[in-house]
Tab-separated table of C-alpha atoms in Angstrom:
chain	number	residue	atom	x	y	z
A	1	UNK	CA	11.357	12.429	8.882
A	2	UNK	CA	12.834	11.041	12.059
A	3	UNK	CA	14.136	7.509	12.437
A	4	UNK	CA	11.257	6.755	14.810
A	5	UNK	CA	8.775	7.863	12.136
A	6	UNK	CA	10.504	5.712	9.531
A	7	UNK	CA	10.396	2.687	11.835
A	8	UNK	CA	6.733	3.322	12.609
A	9	UNK	CA	5.942	3.542	8.906
A	10	UNK	CA	7.811	0.328	8.127
A	11	UNK	CA	6.080	-1.464	10.982
A	12	UNK	CA	2.655	-0.256	9.831
A	13	UNK	CA	3.366	-1.357	6.262
A	14	UNK	CA	4.495	-4.808	7.412
A	15	UNK	CA	1.450	-5.248	9.636
A	16	UNK	CA	-0.937	-4.186	6.864
A	17	UNK	CA	0.750	-6.484	4.366
A	18	UNK	CA	0.497	-9.398	6.799
A	19	UNK	CA	-3.192	-8.652	7.371
A	20	UNK	CA	-3.901	-8.518	3.637
A	21	UNK	CA	-2.088	-11.828	3.130
A	22	UNK	CA	-3.987	-13.425	6.017
A	23	UNK	CA	-7.325	-12.191	4.649
A	24	UNK	CA	-6.485	-13.627	1.231
A	25	UNK	CA	-5.179	-16.921	2.639
A	26	UNK	CA	-8.253	-17.262	4.865
A	27	UNK	CA	-10.618	-16.649	1.987
A	28	UNK	CA	-11.958	-13.421	3.486
A	29	UNK	CA	-10.919	-11.245	0.548
A	30	UNK	CA	-10.042	-12.369	-2.965
A	31	UNK	CA	-7.021	-10.916	-4.741
A	32	UNK	CA	-9.065	-8.440	-6.792
A	33	UNK	CA	-10.595	-6.982	-3.599
A	34	UNK	CA	-7.190	-6.584	-1.986
A	35	UNK	CA	-5.854	-4.855	-5.083
A	36	UNK	CA	-8.963	-2.651	-5.015
A	37	UNK	CA	-8.226	-1.620	-1.427
A	38	UNK	CA	-4.678	-0.727	-2.404
A	39	UNK	CA	-5.845	1.209	-5.479
A	40	UNK	CA	-8.313	3.163	-3.334
A	41	UNK	CA	-5.526	4.028	-0.906
A	42	UNK	CA	-3.257	5.148	-3.750
A	43	UNK	CA	-6.032	7.268	-5.286
A	44	UNK	CA	-6.650	8.975	-1.962
A	45	UNK	CA	-3.027	10.092	-1.876
A	46	UNK	CA	-2.921	10.953	-5.583
A	47	UNK	CA	-5.871	13.310	-5.114
A	48	UNK	CA	-4.794	14.839	-1.795
A	49	UNK	CA	-4.511	18.601	-1.538
A	50	UNK	CA	-2.148	20.664	0.562
A	51	UNK	CA	1.086	22.556	0.452
A	52	UNK	CA	3.699	21.665	-2.131
A	53	UNK	CA	5.589	19.615	0.464
A	54	UNK	CA	2.436	17.795	1.578
A	55	UNK	CA	1.445	17.085	-2.010
A	56	UNK	CA	4.906	15.686	-2.735
A	57	UNK	CA	4.652	13.407	0.298
A	58	UNK	CA	1.248	12.162	-0.879
A	59	UNK	CA	2.623	11.522	-4.379
A	60	UNK	CA	5.470	9.498	-2.876
A	61	UNK	CA	3.039	7.461	-0.791
A	62	UNK	CA	0.848	6.823	-3.854
A	63	UNK	CA	3.912	5.735	-5.838
A	64	UNK	CA	4.905	3.286	-3.105
A	65	UNK	CA	1.397	1.795	-2.975
A	66	UNK	CA	1.407	1.453	-6.772
A	67	UNK	CA	4.765	-0.349	-6.560
A	68	UNK	CA	3.252	-2.740	-4.017
A	69	UNK	CA	0.366	-3.431	-6.409
A	70	UNK	CA	2.739	-4.007	-9.335
A	71	UNK	CA	4.988	-6.254	-7.264
A	72	UNK	CA	2.169	-8.360	-5.890
A	73	UNK	CA	3.580	-8.093	-2.378
A	74	UNK	CA	0.208	-8.186	-0.618
A	75	UNK	CA	-1.208	-11.247	-2.330
A	76	UNK	CA	0.351	-14.651	-2.789
A	77	UNK	CA	0.615	-15.022	-6.535
A	78	UNK	CA	1.932	-18.203	-8.113
A	79	UNK	CA	5.570	-18.010	-9.128
A	80	UNK	CA	6.062	-18.201	-12.886
């Protein structure tokens, strides 16, 4: 993956995270809906077909999305 691709991916992730936070803060989507969107995205990648290399990429993407869900990065959760 080129540096430009990596930067594009990081920018897209940041933009999507900001949009999810704004939708939650604005009352447009509750936390469980946002988590549902993320789970759907992860499942899409977990179930993707393709070459071994493509499948590995999809698994990596799914793992990253699942880490985002576990970390609560896309919703503002109270600090404990």
